[in-house]
PDB file of C-alpha atoms (C1' of nucleotides) in Angstrom:
ATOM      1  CA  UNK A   1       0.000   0.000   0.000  1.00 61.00           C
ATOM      2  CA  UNK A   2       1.595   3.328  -1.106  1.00 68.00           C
ATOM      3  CA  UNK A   3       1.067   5.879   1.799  1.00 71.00           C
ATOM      4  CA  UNK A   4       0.329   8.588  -1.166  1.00 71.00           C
ATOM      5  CA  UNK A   5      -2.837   6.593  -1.987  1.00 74.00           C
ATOM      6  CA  UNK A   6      -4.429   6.978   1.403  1.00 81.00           C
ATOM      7  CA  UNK A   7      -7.688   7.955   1.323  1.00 86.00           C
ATOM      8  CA  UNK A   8      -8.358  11.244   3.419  1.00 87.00           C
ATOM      9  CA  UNK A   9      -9.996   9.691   6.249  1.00 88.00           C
ATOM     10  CA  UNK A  10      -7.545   7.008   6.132  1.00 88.00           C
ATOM     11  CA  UNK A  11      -5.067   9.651   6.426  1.00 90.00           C
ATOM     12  CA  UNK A  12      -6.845  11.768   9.399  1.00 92.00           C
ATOM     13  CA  UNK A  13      -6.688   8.016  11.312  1.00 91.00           C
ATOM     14  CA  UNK A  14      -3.150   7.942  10.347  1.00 90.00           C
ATOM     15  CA  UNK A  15      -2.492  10.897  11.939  1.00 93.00           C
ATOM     16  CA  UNK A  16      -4.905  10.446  15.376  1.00 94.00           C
ATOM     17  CA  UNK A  17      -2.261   7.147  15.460  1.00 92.00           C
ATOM     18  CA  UNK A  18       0.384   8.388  15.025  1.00 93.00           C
ATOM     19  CA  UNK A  19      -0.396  11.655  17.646  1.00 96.00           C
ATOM     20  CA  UNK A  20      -1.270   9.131  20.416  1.00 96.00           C
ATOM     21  CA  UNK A  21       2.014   7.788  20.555  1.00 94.00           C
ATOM     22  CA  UNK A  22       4.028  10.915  19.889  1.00 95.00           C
ATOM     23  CA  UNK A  23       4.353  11.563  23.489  1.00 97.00           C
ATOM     24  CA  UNK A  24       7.059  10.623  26.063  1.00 96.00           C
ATOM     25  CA  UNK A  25       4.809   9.122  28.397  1.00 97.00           C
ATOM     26  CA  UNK A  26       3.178   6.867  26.173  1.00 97.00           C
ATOM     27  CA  UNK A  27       6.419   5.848  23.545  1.00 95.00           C
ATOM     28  CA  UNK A  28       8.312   4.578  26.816  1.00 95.00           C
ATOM     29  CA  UNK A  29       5.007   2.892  27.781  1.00 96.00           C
ATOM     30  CA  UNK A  30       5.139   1.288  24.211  1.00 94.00           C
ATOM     31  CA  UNK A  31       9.121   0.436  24.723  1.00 92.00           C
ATOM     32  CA  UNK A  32       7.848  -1.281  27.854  1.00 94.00           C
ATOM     33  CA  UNK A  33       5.295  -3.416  26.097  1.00 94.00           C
ATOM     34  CA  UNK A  34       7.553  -4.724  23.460  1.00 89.00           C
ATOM     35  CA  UNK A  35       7.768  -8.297  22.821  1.00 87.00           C
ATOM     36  CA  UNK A  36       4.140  -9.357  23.683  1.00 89.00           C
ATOM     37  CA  UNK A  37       4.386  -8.063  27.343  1.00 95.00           C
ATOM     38  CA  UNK A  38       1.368  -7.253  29.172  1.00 97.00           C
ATOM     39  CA  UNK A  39       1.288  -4.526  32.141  1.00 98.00           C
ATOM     40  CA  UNK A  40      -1.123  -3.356  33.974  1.00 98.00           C
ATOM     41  CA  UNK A  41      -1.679   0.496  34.913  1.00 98.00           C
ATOM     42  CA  UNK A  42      -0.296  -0.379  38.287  1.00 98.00           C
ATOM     43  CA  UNK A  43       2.970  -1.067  36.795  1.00 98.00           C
ATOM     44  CA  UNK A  44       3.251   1.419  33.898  1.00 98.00           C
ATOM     45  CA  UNK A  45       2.136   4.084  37.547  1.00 97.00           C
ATOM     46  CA  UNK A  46       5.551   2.354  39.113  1.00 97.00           C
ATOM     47  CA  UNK A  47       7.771   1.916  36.093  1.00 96.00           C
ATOM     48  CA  UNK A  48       7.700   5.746  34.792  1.00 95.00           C
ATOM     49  CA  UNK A  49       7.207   7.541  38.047  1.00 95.00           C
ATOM     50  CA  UNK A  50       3.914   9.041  37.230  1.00 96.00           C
ATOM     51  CA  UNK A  51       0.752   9.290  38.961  1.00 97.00           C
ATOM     52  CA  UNK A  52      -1.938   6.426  38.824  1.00 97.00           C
ATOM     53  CA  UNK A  53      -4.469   8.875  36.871  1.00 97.00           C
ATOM     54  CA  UNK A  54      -1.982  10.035  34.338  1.00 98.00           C
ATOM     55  CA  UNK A  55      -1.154   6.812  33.909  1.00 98.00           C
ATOM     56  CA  UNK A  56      -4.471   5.581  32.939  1.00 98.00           C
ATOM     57  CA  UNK A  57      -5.231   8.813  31.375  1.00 98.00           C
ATOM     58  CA  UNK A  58      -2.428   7.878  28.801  1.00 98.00           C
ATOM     59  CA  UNK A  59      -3.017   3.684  28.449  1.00 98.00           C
ATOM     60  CA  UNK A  60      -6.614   5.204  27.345  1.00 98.00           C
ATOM     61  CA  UNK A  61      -5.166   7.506  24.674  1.00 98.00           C
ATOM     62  CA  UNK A  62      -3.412   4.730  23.498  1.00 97.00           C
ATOM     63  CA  UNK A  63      -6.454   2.004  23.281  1.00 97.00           C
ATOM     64  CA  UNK A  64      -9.233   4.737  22.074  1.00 96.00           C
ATOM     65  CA  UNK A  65      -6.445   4.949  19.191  1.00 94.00           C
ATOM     66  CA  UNK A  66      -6.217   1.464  18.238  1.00 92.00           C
ATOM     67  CA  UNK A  67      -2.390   1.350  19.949  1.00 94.00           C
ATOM     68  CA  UNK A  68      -2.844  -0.769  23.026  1.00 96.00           C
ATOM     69  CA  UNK A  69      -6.222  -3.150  23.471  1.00 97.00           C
ATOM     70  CA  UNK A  70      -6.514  -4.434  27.127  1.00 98.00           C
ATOM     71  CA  UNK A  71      -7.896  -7.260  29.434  1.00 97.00           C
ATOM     72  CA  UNK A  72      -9.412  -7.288  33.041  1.00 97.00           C
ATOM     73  CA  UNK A  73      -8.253 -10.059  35.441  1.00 96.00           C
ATOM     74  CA  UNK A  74      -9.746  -9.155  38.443  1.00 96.00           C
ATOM     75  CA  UNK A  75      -9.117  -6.021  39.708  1.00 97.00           C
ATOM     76  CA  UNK A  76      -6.129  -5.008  37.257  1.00 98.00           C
ATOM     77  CA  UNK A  77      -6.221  -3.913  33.634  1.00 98.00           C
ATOM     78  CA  UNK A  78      -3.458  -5.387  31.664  1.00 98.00           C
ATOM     79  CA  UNK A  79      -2.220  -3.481  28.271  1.00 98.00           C
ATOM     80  CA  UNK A  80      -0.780  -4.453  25.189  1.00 97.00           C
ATOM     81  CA  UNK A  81       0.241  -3.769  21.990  1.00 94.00           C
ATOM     82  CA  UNK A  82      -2.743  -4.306  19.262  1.00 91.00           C
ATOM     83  CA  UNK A  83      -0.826  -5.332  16.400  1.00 87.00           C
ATOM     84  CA  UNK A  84       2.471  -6.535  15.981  1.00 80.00           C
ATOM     85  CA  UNK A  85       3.287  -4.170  13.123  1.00 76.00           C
ATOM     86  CA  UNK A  86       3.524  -1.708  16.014  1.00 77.00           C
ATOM     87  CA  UNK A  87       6.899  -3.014  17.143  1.00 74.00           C
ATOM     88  CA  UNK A  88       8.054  -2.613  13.742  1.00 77.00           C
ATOM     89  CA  UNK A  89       7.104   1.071  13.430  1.00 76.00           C
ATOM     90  CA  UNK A  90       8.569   1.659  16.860  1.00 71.00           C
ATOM     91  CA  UNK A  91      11.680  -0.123  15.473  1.00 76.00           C
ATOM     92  CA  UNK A  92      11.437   2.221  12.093  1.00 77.00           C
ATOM     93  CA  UNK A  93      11.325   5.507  14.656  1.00 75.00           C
ATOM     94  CA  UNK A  94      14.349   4.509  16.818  1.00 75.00           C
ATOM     95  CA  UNK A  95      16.127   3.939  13.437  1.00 78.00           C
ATOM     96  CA  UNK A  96      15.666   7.390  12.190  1.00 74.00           C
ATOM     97  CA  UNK A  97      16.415   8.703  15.742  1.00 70.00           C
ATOM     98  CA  UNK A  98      19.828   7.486  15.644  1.00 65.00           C
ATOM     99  CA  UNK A  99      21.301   8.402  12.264  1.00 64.00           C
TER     100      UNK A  99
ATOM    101  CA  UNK B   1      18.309  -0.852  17.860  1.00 62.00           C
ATOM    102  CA  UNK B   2      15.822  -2.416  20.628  1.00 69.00           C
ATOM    103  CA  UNK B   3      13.105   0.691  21.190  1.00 71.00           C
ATOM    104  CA  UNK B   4      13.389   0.193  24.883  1.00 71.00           C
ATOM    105  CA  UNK B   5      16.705   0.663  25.204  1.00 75.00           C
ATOM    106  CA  UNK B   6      16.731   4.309  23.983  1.00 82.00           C
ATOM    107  CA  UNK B   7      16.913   6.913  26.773  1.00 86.00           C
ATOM    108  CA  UNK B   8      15.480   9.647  28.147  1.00 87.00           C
ATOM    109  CA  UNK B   9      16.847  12.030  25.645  1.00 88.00           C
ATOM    110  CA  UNK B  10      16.378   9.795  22.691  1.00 88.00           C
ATOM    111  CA  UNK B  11      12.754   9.234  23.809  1.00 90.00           C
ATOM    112  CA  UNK B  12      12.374  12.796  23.990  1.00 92.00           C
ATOM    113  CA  UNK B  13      13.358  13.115  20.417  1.00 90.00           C
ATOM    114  CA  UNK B  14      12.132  10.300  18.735  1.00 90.00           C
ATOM    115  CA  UNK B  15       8.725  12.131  20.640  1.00 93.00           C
ATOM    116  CA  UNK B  16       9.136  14.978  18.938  1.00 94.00           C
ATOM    117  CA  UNK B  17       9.917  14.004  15.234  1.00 92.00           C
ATOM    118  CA  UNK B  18       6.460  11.610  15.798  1.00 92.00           C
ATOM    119  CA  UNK B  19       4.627  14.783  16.965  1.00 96.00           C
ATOM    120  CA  UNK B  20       5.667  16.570  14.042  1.00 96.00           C
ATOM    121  CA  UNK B  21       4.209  14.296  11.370  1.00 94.00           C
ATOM    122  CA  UNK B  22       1.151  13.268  13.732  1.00 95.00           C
ATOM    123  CA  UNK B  23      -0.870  15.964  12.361  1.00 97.00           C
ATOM    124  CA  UNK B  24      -3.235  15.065   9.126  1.00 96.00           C
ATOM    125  CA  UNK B  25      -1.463  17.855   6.508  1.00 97.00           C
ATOM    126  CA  UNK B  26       1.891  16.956   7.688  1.00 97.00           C
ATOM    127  CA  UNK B  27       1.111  13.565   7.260  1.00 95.00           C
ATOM    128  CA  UNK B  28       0.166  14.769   3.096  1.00 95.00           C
ATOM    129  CA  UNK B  29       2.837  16.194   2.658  1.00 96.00           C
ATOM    130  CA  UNK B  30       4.710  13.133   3.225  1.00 94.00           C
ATOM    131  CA  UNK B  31       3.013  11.490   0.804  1.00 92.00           C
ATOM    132  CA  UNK B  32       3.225  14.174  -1.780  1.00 94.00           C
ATOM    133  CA  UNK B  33       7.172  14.056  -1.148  1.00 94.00           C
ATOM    134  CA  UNK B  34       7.401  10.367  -0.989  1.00 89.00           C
ATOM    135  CA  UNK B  35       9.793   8.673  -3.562  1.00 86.00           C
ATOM    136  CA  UNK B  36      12.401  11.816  -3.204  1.00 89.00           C
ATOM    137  CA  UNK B  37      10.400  14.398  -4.637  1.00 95.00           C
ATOM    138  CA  UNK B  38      11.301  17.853  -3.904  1.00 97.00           C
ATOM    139  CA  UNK B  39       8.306  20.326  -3.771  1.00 98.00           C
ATOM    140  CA  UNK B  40       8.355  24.233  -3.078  1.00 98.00           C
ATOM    141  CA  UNK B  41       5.956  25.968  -0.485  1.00 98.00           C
ATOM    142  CA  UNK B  42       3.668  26.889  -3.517  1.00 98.00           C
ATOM    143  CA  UNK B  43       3.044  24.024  -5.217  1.00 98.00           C
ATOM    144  CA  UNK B  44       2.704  22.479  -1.882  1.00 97.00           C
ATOM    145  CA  UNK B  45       0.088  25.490  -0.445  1.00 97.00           C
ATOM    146  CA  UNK B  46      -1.568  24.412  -3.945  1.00 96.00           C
ATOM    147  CA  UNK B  47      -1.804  20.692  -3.678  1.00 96.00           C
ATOM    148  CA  UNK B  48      -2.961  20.999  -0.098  1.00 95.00           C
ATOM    149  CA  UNK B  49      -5.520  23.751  -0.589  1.00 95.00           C
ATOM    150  CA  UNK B  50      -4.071  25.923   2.591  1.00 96.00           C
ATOM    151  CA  UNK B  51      -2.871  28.946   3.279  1.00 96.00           C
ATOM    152  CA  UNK B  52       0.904  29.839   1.504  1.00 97.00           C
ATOM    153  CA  UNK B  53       1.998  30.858   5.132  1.00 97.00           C
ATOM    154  CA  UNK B  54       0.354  27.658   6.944  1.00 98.00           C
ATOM    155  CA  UNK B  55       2.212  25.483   4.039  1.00 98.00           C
ATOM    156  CA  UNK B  56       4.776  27.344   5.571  1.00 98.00           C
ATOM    157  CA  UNK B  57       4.758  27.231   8.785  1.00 98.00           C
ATOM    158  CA  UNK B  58       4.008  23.076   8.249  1.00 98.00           C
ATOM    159  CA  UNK B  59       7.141  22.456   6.309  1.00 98.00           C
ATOM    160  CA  UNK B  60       9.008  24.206   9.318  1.00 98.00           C
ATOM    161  CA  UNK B  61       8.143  21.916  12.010  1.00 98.00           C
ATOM    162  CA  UNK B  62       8.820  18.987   9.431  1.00 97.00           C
ATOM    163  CA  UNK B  63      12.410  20.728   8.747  1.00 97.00           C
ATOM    164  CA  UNK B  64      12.828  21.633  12.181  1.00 96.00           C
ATOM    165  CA  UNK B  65      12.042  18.495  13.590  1.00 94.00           C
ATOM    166  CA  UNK B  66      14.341  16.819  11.175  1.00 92.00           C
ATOM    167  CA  UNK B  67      12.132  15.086   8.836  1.00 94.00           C
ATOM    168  CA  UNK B  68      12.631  17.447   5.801  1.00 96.00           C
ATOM    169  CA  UNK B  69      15.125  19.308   4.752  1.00 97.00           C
ATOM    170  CA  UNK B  70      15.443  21.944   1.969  1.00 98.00           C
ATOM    171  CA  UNK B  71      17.713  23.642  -0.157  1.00 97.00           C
ATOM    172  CA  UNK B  72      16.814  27.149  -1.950  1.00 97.00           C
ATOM    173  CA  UNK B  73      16.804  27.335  -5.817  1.00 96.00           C
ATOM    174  CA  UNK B  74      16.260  31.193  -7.133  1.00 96.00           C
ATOM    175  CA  UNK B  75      12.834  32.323  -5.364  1.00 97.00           C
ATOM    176  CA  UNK B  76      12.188  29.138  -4.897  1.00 98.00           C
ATOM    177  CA  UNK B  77      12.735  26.675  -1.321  1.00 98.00           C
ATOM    178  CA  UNK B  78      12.351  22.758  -2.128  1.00 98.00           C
ATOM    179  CA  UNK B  79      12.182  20.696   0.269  1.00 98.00           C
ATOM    180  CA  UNK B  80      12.475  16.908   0.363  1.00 97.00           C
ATOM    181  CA  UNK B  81      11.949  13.856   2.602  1.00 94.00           C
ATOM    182  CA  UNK B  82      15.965  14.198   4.899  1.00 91.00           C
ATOM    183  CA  UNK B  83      16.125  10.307   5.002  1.00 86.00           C
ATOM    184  CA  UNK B  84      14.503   7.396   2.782  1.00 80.00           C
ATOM    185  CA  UNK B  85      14.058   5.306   6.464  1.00 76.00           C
ATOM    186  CA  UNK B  86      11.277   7.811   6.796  1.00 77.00           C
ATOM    187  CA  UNK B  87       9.569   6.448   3.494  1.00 74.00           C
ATOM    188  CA  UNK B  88       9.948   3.004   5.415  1.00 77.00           C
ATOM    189  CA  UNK B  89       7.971   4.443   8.611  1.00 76.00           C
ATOM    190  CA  UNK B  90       5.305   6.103   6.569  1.00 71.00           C
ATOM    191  CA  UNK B  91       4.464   2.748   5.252  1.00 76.00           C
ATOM    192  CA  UNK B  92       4.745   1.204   8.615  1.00 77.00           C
ATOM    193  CA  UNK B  93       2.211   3.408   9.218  1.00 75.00           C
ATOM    194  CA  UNK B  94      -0.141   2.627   6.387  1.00 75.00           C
ATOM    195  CA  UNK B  95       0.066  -0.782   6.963  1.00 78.00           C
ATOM    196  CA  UNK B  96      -1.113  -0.106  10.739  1.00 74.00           C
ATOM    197  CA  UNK B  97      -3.745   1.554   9.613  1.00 70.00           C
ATOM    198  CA  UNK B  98      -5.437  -0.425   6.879  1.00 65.00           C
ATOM    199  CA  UNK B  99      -5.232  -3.323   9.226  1.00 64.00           C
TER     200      UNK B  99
ATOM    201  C1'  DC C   1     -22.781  -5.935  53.178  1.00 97.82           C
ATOM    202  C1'  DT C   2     -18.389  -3.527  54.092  1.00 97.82           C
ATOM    203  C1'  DT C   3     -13.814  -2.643  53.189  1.00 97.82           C
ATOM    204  C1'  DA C   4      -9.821  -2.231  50.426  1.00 97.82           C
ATOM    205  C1'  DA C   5      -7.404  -2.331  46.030  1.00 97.82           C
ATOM    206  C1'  DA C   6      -7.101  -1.153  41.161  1.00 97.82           C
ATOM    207  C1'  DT C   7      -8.899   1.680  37.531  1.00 97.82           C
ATOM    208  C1'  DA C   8     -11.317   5.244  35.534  1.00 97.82           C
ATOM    209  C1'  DT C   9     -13.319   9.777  35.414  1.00 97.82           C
ATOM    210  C1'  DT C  10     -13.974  14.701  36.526  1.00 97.82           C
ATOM    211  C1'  DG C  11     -12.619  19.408  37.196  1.00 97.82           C
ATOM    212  C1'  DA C  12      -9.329  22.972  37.154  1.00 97.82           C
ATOM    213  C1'  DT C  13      -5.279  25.075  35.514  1.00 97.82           C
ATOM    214  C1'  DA C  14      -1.368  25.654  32.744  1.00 97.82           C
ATOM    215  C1'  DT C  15       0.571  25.051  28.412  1.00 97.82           C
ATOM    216  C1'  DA C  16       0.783  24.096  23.486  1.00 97.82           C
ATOM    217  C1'  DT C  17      -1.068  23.883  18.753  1.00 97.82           C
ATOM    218  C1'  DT C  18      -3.473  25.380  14.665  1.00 97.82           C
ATOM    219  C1'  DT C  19      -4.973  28.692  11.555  1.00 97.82           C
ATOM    220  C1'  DG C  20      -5.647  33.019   9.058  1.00 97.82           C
ATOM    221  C1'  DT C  21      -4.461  37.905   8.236  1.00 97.82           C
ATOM    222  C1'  DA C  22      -1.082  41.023   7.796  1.00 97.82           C
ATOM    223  C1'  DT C  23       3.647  42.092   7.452  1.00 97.82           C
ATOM    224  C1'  DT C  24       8.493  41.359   6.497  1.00 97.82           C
ATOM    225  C1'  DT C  25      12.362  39.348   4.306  1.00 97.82           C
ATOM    226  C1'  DG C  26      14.692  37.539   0.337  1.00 97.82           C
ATOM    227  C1'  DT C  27      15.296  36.977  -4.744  1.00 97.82           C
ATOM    228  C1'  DT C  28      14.881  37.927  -9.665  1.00 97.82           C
ATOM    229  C1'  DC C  29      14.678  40.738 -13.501  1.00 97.82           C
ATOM    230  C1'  DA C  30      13.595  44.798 -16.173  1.00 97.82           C
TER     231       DA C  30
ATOM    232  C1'  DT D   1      16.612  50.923  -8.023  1.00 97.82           C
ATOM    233  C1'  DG D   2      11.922  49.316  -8.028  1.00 97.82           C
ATOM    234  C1'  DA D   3       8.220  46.047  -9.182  1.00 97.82           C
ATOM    235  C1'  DA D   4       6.737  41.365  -8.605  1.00 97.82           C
ATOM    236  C1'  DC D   5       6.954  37.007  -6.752  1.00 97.82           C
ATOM    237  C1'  DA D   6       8.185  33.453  -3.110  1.00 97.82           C
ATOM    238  C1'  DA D   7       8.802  32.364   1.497  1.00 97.82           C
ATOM    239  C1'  DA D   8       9.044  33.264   6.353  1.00 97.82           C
ATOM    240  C1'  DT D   9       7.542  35.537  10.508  1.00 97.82           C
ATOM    241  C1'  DA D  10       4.464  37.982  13.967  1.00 97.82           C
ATOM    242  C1'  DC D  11       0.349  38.191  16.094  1.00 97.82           C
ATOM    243  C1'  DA D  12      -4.114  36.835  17.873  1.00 97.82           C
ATOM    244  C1'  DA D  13      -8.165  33.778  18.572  1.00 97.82           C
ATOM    245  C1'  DA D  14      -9.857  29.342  18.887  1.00 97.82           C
ATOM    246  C1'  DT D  15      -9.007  24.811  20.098  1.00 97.82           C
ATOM    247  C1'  DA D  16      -6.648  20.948  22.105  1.00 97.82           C
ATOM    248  C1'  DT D  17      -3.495  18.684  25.538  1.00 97.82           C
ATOM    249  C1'  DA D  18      -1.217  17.451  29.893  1.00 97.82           C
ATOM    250  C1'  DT D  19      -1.222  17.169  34.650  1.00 97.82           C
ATOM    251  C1'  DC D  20      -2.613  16.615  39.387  1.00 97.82           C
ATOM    252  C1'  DA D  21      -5.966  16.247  43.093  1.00 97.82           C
ATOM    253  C1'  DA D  22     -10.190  14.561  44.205  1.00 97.82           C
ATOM    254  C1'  DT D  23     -13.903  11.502  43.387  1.00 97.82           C
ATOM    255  C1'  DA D  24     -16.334   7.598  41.359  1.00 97.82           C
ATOM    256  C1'  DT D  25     -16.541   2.913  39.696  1.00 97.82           C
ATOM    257  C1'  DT D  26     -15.462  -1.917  39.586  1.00 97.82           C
ATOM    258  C1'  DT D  27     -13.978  -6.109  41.590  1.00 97.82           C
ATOM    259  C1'  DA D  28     -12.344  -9.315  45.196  1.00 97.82           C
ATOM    260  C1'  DA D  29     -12.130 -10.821  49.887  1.00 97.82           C
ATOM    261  C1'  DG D  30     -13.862 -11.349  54.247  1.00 97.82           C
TER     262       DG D  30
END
DNA sequence: CTTAAATATTGATATATTTGTATTTGTTCA
DNA sequence: TGAACAAATACAAATATATCAATATTTAAG
């Protein structure tokens, strides 16, 4: 699929993607979910030092934008990348970061 | 280059460059400059349908950000996609999105 | 049913982004 | 030099985002 071919709307999504994860917060929560890991907001709150609402505020961002989908067991949500081609695009942006 | 292993800095970075192409005429601009075209701010204020000094002000963040770059030719400032890896992403991104 | 733990939501405030109009700067050419 | 064109900048208004504190919701355990 050339990206030039995107429909508008396809483009717009594109974009409302792309803006959820360009965001401190929520790229390290990605590099934290790499390889199939699942976390729950209790551990994202712990890992990067922020509080338990901002935490969750930003895990939503990421599911209402087709990032992250999620599971309940019991009382904890656990996150995790959607679709595998994420890893790859995360891969793609630390490339271009480093050159 | 493992995404998690990137720090703070690089995070911060790799944040902004996303941020500046997570925004839906950013995003067609990339795929007007796609295969290394080089466009000027007119033909690229025409092809969008915007403002010559929102065109403008676009392609800055892209260059500033260090996604395009651009070289002046008489009147005229072209500017380009700064690395091919970038063409890579944007399809990354397409492919997340049709999916 | 009550309590406690884990998430999610709300409200308020501060900050940032987007866009258009108007203006300024830079470049060419007569 | 001065007219005309191209691009960049300044400014302001509207909109969107990020954050924390406080509160509400959901679930499990007793």
């Amino acid at each position: 699929m050339e990206f030039s071919q995107l429909r508008p709307e396809e483009i717009d999504k594109a974009a409302k993607m792309i803006k959820a994860i360009s965001h401190p917060m929520r790229l390290a929560i990605l590099g934290h979910l790499e390889g199939s890991k699942h976390l729950n907001v209790t551990e994202i709150h712990n890992l990067l030092k922020i509080e338990q609402s901002t935490a969750s505020h930003h895990l939503g961002i990421l599911k209402d934008k087709g990032i992250l989908a999620s599971t309940r067991k019991g009382k904890s949500t656990f996150y995790y990348l959607k679709h595998q081609n994420l890893s790859k695009l995360v891969n793609c942006i630390s490339e271009c970061v480093c050159d």
